mmCIF file of C-alpha atoms in Angstrom:
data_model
loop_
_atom_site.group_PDB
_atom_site.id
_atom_site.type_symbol
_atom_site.label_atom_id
_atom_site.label_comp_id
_atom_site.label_asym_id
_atom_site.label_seq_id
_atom_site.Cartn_x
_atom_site.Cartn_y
_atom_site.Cartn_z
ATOM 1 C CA UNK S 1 -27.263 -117.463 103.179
ATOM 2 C CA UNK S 2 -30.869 -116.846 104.139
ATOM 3 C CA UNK S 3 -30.804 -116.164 107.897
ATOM 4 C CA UNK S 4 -27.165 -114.233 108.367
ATOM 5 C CA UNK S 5 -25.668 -114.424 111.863
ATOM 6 C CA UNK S 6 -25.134 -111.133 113.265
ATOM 7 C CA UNK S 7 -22.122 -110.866 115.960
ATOM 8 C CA UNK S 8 -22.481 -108.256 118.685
ATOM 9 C CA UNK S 9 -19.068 -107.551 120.255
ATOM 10 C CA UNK S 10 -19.852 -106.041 123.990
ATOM 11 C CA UNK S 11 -22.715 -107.420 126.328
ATOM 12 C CA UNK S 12 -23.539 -103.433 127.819
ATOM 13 C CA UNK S 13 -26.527 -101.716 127.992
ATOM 14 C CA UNK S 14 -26.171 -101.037 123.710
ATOM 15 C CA UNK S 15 -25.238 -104.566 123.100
ATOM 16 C CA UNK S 16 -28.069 -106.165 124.931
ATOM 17 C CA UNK S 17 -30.732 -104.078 123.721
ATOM 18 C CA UNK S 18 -29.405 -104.248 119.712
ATOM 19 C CA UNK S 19 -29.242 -108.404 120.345
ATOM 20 C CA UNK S 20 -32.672 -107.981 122.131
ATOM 21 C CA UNK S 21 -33.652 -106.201 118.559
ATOM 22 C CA UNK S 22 -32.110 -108.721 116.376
ATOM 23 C CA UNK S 23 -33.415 -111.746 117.384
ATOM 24 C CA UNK S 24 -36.609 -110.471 117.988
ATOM 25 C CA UNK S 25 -36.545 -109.700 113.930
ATOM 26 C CA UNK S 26 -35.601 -113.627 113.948
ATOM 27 C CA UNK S 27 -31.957 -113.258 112.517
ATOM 28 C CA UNK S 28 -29.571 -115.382 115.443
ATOM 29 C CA UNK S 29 -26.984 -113.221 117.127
ATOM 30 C CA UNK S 30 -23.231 -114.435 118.930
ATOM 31 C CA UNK S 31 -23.071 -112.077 122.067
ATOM 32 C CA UNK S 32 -19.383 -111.360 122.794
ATOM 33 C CA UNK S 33 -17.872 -110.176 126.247
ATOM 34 C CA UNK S 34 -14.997 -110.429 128.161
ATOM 35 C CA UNK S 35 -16.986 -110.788 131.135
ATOM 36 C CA UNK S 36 -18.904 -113.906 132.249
ATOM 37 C CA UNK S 37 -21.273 -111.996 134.666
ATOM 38 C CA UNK S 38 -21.769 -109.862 132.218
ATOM 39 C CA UNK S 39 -22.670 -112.136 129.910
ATOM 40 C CA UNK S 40 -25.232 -113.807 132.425
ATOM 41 C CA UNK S 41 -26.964 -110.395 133.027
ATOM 42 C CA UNK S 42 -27.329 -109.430 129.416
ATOM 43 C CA UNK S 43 -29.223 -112.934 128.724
ATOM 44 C CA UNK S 44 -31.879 -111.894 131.478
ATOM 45 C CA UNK S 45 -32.445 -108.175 129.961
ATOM 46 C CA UNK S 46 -32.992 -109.978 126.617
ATOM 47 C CA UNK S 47 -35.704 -112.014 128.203
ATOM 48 C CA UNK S 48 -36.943 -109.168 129.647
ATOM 49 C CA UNK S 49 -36.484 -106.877 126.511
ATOM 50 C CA UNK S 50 -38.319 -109.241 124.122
ATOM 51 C CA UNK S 51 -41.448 -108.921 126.321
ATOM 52 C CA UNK S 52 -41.178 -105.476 126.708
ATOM 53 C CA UNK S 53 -40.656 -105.145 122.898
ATOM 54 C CA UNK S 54 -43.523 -107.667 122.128
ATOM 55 C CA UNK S 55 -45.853 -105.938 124.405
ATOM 56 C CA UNK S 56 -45.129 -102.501 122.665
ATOM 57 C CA UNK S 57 -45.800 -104.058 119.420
ATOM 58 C CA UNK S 58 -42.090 -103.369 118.371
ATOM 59 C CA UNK S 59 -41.841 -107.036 116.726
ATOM 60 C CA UNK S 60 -42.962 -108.617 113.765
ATOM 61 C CA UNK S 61 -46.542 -110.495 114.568
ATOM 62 C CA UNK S 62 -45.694 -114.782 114.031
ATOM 63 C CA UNK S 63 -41.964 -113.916 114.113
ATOM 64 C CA UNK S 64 -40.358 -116.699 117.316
ATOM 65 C CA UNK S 65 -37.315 -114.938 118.345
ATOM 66 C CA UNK S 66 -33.644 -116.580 117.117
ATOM 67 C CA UNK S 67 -31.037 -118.006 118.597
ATOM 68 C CA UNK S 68 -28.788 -116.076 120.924
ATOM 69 C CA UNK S 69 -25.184 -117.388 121.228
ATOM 70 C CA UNK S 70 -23.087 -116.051 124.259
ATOM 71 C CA UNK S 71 -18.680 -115.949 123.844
ATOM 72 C CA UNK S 72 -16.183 -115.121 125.598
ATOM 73 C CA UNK S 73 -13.747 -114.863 122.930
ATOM 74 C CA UNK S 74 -14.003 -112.809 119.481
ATOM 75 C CA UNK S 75 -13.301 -116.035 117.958
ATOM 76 C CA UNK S 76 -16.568 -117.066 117.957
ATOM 77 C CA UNK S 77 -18.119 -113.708 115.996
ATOM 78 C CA UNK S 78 -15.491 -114.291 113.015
ATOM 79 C CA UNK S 79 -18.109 -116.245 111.000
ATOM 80 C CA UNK S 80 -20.432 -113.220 111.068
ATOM 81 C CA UNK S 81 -22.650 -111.646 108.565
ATOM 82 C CA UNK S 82 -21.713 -108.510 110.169
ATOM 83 C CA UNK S 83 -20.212 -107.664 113.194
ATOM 84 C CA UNK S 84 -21.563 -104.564 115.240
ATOM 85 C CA UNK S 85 -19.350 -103.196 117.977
ATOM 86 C CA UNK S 86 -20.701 -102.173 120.977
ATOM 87 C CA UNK S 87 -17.812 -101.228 123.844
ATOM 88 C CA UNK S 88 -17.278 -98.319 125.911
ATOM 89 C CA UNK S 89 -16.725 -95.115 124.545
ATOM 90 C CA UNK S 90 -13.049 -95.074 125.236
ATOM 91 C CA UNK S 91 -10.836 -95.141 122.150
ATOM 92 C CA UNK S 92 -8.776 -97.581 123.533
ATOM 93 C CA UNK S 93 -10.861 -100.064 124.016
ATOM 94 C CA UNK S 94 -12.582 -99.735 120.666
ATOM 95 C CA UNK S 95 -9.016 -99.755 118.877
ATOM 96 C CA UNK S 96 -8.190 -102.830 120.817
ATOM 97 C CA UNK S 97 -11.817 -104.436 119.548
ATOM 98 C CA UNK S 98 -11.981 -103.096 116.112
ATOM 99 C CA UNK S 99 -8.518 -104.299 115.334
ATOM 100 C CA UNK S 100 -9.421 -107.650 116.714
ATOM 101 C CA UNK S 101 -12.580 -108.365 114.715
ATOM 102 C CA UNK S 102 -10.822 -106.806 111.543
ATOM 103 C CA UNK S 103 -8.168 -109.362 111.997
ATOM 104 C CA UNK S 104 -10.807 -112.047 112.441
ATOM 105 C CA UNK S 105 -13.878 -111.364 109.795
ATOM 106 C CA UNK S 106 -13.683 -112.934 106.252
ATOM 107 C CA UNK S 107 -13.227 -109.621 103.935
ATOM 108 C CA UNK S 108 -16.202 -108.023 103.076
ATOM 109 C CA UNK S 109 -17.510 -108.613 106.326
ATOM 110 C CA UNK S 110 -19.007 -105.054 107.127
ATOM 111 C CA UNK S 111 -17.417 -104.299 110.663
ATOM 112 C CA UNK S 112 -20.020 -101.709 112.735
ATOM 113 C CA UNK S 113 -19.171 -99.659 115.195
ATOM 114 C CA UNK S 114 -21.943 -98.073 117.409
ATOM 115 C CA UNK S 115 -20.830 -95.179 118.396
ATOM 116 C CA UNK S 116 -22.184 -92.207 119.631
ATOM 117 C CA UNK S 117 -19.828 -89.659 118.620
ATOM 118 C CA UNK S 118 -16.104 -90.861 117.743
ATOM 119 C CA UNK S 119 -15.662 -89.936 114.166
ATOM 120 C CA UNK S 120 -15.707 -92.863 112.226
ATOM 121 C CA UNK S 121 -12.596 -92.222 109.905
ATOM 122 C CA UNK S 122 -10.212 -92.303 113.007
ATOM 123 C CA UNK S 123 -11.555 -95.572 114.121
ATOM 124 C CA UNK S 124 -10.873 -96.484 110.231
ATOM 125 C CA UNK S 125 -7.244 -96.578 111.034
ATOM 126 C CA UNK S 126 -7.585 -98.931 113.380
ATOM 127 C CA UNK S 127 -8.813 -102.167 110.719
ATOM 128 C CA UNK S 128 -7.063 -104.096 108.097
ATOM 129 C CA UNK S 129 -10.654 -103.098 105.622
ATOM 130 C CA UNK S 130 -11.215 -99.142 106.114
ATOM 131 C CA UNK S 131 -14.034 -99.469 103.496
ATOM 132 C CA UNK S 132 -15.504 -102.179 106.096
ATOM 133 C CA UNK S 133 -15.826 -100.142 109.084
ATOM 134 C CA UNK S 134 -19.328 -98.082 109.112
ATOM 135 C CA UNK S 135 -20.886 -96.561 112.303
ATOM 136 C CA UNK S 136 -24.261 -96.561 113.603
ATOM 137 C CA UNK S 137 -25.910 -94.773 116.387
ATOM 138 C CA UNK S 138 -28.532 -96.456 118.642
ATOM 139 C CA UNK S 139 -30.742 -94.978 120.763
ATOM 140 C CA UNK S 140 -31.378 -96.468 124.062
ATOM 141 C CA UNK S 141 -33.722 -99.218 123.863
ATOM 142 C CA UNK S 142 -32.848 -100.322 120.736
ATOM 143 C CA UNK S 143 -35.564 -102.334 120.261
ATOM 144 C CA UNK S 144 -38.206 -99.607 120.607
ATOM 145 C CA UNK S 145 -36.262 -96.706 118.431
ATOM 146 C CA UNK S 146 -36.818 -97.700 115.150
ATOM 147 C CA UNK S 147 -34.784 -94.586 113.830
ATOM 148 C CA UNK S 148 -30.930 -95.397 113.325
ATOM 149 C CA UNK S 149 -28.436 -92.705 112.245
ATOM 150 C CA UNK S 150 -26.107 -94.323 110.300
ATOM 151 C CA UNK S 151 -22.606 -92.865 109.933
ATOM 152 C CA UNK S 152 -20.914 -92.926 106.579
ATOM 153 C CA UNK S 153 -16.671 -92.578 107.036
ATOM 154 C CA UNK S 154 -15.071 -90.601 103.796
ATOM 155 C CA UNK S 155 -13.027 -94.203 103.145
ATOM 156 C CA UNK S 156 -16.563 -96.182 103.888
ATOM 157 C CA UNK S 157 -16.968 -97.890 100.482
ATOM 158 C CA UNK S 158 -20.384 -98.028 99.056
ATOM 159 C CA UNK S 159 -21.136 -101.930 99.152
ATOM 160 C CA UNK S 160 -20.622 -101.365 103.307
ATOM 161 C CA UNK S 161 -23.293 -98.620 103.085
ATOM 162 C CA UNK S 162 -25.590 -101.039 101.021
ATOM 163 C CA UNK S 163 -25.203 -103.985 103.292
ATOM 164 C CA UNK S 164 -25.769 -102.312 105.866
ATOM 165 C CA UNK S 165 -28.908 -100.184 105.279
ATOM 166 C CA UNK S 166 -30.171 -103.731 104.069
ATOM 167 C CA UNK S 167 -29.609 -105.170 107.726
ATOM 168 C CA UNK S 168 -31.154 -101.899 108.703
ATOM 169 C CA UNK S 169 -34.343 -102.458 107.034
ATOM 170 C CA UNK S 170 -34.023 -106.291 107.890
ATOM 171 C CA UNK S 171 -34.245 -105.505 111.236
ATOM 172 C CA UNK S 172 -37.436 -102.832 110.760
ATOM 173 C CA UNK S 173 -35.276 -99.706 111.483
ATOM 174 C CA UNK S 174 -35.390 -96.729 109.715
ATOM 175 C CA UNK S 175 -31.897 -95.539 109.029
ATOM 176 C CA UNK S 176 -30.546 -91.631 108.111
ATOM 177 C CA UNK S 177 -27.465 -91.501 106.456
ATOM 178 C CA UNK S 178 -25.181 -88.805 107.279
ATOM 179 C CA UNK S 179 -21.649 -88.033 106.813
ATOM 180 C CA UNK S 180 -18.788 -88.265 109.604
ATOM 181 C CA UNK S 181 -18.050 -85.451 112.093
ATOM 182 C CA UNK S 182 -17.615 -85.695 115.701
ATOM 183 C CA UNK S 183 -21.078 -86.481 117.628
ATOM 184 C CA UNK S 184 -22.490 -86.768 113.888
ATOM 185 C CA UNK S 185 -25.931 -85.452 114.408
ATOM 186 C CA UNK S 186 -27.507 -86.514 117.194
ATOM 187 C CA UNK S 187 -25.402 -85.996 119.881
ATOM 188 C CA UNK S 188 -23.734 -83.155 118.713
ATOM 189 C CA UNK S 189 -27.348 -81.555 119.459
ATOM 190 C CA UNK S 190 -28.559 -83.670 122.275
ATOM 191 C CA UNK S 191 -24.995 -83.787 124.620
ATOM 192 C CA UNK S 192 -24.282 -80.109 125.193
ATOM 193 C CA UNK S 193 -27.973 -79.803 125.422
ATOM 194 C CA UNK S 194 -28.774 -82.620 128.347
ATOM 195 C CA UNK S 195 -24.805 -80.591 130.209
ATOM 196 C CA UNK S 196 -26.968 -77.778 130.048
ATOM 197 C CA UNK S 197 -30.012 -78.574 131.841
ATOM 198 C CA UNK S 198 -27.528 -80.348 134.490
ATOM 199 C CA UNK S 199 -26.102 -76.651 134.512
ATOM 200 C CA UNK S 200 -29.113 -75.348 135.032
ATOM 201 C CA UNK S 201 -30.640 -77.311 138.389
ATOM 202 C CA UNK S 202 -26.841 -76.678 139.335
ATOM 203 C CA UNK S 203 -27.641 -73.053 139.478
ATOM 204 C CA UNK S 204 -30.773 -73.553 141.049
ATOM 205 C CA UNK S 205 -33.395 -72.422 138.272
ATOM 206 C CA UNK S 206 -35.229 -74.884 138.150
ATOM 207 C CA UNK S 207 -35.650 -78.903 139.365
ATOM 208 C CA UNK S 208 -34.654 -81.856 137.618
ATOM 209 C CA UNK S 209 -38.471 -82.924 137.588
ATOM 210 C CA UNK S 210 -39.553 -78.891 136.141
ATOM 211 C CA UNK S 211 -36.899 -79.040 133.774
ATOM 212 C CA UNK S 212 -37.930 -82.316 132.264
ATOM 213 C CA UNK S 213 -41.546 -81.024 132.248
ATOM 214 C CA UNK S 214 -41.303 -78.508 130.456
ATOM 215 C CA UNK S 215 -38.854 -79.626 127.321
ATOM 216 C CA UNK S 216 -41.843 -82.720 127.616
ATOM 217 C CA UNK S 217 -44.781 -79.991 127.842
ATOM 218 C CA UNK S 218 -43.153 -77.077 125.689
ATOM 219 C CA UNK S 219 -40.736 -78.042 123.291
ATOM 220 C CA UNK S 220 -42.348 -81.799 122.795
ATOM 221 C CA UNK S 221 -39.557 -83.771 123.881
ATOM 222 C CA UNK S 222 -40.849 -87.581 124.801
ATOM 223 C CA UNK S 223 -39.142 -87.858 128.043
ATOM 224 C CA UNK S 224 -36.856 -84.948 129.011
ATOM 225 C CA UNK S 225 -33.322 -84.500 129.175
ATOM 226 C CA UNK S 226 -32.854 -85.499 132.613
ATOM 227 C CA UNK S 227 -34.532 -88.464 131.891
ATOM 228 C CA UNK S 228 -32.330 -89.158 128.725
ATOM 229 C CA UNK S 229 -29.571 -88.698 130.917
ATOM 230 C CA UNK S 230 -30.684 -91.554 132.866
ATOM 231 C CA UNK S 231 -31.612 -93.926 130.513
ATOM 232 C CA UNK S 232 -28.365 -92.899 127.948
ATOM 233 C CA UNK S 233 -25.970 -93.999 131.540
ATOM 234 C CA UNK S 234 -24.199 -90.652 133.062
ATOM 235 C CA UNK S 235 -21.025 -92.227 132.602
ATOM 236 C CA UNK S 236 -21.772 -93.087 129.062
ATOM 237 C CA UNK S 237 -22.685 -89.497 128.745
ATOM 238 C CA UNK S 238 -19.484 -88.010 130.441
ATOM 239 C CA UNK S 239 -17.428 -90.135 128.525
ATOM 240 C CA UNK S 240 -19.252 -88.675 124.861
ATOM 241 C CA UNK S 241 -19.473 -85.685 126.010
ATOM 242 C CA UNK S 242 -15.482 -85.398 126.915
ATOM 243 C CA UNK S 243 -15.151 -87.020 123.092
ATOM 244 C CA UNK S 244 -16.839 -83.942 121.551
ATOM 245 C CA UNK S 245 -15.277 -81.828 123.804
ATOM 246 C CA UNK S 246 -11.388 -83.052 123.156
ATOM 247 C CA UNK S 247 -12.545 -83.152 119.270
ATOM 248 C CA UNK S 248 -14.430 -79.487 118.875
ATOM 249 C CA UNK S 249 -12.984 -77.509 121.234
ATOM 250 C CA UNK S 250 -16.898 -76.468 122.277
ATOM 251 C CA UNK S 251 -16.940 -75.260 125.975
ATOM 252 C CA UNK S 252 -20.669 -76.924 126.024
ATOM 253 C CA UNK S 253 -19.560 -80.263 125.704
ATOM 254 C CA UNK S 254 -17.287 -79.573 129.146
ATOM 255 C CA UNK S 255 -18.793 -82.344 131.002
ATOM 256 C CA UNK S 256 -20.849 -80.310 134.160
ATOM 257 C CA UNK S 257 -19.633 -80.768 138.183
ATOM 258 C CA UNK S 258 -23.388 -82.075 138.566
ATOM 259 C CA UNK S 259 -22.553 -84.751 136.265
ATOM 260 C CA UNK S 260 -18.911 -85.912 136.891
ATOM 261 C CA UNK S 261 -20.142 -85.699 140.861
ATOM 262 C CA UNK S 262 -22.942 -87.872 139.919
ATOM 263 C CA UNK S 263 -20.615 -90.504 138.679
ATOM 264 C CA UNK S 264 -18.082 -90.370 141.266
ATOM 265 C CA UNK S 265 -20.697 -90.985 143.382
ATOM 266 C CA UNK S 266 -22.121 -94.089 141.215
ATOM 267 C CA UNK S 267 -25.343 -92.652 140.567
ATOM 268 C CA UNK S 268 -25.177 -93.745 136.791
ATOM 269 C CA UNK S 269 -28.836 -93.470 135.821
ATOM 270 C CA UNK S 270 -31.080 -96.229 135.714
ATOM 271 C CA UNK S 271 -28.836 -99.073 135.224
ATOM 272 C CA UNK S 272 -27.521 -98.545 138.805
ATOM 273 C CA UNK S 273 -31.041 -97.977 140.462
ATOM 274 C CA UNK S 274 -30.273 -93.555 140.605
ATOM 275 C CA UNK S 275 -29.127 -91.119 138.570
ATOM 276 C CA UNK S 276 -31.087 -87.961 138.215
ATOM 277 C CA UNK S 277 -34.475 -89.953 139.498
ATOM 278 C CA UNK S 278 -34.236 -92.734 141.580
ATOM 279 C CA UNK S 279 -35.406 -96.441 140.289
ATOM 280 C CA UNK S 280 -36.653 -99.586 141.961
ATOM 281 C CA UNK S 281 -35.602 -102.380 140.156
ATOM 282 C CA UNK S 282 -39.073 -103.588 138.386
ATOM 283 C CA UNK S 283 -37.684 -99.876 136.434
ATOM 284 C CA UNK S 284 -34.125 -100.804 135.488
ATOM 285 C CA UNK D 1 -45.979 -124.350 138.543
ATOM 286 C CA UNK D 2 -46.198 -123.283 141.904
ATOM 287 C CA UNK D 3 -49.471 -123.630 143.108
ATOM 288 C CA UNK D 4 -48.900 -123.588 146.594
ATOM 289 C CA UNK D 5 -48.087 -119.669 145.814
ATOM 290 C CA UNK D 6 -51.553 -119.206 145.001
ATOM 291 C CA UNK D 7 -53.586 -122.123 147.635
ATOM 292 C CA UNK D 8 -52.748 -119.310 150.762
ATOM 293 C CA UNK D 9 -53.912 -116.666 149.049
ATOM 294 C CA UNK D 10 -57.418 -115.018 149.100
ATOM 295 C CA UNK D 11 -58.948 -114.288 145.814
ATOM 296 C CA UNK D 12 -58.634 -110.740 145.846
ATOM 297 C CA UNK D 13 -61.587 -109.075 145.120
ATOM 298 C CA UNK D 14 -61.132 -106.500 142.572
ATOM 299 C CA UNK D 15 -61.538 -103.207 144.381
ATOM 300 C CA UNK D 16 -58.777 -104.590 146.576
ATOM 301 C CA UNK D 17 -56.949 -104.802 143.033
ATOM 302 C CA UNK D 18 -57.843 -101.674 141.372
ATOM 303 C CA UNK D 19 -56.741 -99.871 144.752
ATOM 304 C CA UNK D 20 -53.310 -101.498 144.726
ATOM 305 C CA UNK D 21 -52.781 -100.764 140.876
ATOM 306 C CA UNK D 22 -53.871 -97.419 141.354
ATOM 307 C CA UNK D 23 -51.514 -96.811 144.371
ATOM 308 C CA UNK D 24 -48.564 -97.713 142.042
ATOM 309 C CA UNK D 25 -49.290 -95.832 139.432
ATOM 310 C CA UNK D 26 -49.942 -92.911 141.520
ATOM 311 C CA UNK D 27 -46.416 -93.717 143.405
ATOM 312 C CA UNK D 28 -44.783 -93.782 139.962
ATOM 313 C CA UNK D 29 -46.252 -90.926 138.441
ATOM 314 C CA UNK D 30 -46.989 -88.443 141.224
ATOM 315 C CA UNK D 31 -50.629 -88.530 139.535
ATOM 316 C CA UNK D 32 -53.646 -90.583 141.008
ATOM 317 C CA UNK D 33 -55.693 -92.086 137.393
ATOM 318 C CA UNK D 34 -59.338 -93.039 137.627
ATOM 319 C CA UNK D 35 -59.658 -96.977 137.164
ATOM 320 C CA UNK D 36 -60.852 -96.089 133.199
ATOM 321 C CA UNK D 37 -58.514 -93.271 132.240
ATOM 322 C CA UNK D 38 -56.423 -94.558 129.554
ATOM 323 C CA UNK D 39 -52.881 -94.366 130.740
ATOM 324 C CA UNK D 40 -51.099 -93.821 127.311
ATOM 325 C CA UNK D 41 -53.225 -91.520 125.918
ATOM 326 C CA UNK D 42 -53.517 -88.780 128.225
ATOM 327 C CA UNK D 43 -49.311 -89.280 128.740
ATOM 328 C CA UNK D 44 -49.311 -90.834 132.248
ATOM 329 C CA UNK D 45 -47.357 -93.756 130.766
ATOM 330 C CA UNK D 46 -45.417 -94.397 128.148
ATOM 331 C CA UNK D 47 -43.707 -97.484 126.491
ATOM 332 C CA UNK D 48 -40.672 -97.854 129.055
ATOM 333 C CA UNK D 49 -43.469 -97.333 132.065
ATOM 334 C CA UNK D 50 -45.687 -100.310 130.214
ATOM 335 C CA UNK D 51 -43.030 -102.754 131.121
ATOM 336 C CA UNK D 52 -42.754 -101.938 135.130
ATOM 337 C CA UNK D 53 -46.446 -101.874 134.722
ATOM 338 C CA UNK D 54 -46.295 -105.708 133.789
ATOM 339 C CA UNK D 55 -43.350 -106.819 136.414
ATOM 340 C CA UNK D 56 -45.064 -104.773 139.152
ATOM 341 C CA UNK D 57 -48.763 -106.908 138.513
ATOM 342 C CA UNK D 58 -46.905 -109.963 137.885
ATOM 343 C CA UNK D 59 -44.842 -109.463 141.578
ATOM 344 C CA UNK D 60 -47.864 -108.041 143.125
ATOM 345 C CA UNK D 61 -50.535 -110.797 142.454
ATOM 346 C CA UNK D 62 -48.043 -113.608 141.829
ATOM 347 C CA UNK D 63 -49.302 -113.943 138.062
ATOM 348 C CA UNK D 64 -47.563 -114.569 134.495
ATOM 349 C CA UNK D 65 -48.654 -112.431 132.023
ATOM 350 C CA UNK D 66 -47.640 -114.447 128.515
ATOM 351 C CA UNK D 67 -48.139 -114.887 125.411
ATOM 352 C CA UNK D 68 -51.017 -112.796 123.139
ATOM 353 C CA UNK D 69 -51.608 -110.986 126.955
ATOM 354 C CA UNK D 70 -48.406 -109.412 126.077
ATOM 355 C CA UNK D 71 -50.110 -106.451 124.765
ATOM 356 C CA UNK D 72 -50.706 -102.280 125.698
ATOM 357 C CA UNK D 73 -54.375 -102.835 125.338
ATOM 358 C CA UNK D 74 -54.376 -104.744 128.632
ATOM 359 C CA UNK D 75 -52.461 -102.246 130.270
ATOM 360 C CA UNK D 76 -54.225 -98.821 129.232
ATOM 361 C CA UNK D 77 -56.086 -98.461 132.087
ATOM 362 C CA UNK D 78 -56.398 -99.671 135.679
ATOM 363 C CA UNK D 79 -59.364 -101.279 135.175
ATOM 364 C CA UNK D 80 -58.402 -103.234 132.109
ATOM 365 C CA UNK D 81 -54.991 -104.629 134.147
ATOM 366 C CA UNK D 82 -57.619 -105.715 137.290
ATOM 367 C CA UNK D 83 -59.515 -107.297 134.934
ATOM 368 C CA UNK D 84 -56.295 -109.225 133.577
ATOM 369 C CA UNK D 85 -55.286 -109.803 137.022
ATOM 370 C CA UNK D 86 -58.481 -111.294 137.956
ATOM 371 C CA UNK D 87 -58.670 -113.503 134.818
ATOM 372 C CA UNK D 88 -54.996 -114.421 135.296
ATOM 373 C CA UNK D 89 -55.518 -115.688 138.938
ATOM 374 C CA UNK D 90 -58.686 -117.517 138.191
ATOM 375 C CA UNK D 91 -56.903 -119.200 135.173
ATOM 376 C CA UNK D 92 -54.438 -120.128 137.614
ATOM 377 C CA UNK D 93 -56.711 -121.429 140.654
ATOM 378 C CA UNK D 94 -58.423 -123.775 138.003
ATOM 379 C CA UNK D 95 -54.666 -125.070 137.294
ATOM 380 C CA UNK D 96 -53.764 -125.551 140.680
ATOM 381 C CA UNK D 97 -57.254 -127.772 141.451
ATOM 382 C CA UNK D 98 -55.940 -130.511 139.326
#
């Protein structure tokens, strides 16, 4: 098939912006949730995410954008290319979706689950196809990263890889393979890191605004970790960061007061208009 | 098309303009720019600031920015996004005479 459909299984903050990116690269996409609002919301931000990528020159020039499907029902992602997973971070609910598109997909359907630190090969237990299941890490807009760390499961067979990494490129992103561990790469670097800088403004050393200045100004970093924070959702970030904790035992990945008070209190980053900085809505 | 939007509204002269832009930007990024300084490259803005950038001009002088406008180069500096606005509105006025 020339153009392959591409199902996206969770209409969140990762779901939206990795449709936003595929049908900006002209391949359609089926947008699953549970939730109609939901649903309704995510079709705005892709609106508004194709500008924003078009405007940063993040899509192909003379490329219209595809079709975008939305479902309620996993039903309608069984015909699939691929399917890419994009739920909560709570085991649960990714067992509950996993197992349901595994059930669904023709075999040799590579089933993706974006994750940002559950090991893949305990999600593998979870599908009919262990070889299937693959992980990928987004960043947050996923239309603008163009670096993907791809996650590679000890029962991931090869052809999933392949397929995969040729979506990858399909879709202009530049993909690092590495192999499975809890947080993988990324955010086994950048989680304890962004609890630590909550840590410190909770001891008073410095702002959020200084401490975002200087990893910018010092150490190079494009926006901070404060600001990462923010943009990754807090409760995202409590919810990885209690993953890496229950899996490596590392007293860094302890989610911080500052941040579990931040989320009892709502302030989620800048999909809920504050976090650590506050957002007007032309910002969300 | 809502030209009715535009019929009540003064052309705004483009100080006017360039003083409004350059009160957001300074609101946004606790930094006042001069109307050429190139946003991006001296680090005021970045690519998730160039989108409020086009949603703030857009809700500020009721315009659409579209199509091959779409693009960072219009938004480097104040001037260049007065300049935009201005031909945006204009574009629009001649719409609205029909």
């Amino acid at each position: 098939m020339d153009k392959p459909l591409i199902s996206i299984v969770g209409a969140g903050v990762m779901g939206t912006g990795i449709s936003t990116l595929v049908v900006g690269h002209g391949l359609p996409v089926v947008l699953v949730d549970v939730d109609e609002g939901v649903l309704d919301r995510a079709r705005a931000a892709i609106t508004t995410g194709l500008r924003h990528a078009r405007l940063t020159g993040a899509l192909p020039a003379g490329c219209p954008p595809a079709e975008l499907r939305t479902a309620l029902s996993l039903d309608d992602a069984s015909g699939a290319t691929a399917v890419i997973e994009a739920v909560t971070e709570h085991p649960d609910r990714k067992r509950e979706v996993l197992a349901g598109i595994s059930s669904l997909v023709r075999p040799g359907t590579p089933v993706i689950s974006n994750t940002s630190g559950i090991p893949i090969d305990e999600m593998a237990d979870w599908v009919d196809r262990p070889g299937e299941l693959i992980g990928t890490h987004f960043m947050n807009p996923a239309y603008l990263i163009s670096m993907v760390e791809v996650i590679r499961g000890p029962r991931t067979a090869d052809g999933t890889v392949e397929s995969v990494l040729g979506l990858l490129a399909r879709i202009g992103r530049r993909a690092v393979v590495v192999r499975d561990a809890p947080g993988f790469v990324t955010s086994r670097l950048l989680h304890p890191m962004i609890n630590d800088a909550a840590q410190v403004v909770s001891a008073g050393t410095a702002t959020v605004e200084d401490v975002d200045t200087l990893m910018q100004g010092c150490l190079g970093h494009p926006t901070g970790p404060l600001r990462t924070a923010d943009l990754i959702g807090i409760d995202n970030l409590v919810d990885a960061l209690r993953a890496l904790h229950a899996r490596t035992g590392d007293e860094r990945c302890r989610p911080s007061e500052l941040l579990l008070d931040k989320v009892r209190r709502g302030e989620l980053g800048r999909k809920s208009g504050r976090g650590f900085y506050v957002y007007s809505e032309a910002q969300r | 098309m809502i030209p009715e939007q535009q019929t009540d509204r003064a052309p705004l002269n483009t100080d006017v303009v360039i003083d409004e832009i350059t009160r957001f930007v300074a609101e946004q990024t606790r930094t006042t720019p001069d109307a050429d300084q190139d946003l991006f490259a001296t680090g005021l803005a970045n690519s998730m600031f160039a989108m409020q950038l086009v949603v703030f001009l857009e809700q500020a002088f009721a315009v659409t920015v579209a199509g091959p406008d779409l693009q960072l180069f219009n938004f480097s500096t104040v001037k260049s996004m007065a300049t935009l606005v201005g031909r945006l509105q204009a574009e629009s006025a001649a719409d609205g005479d029909v």
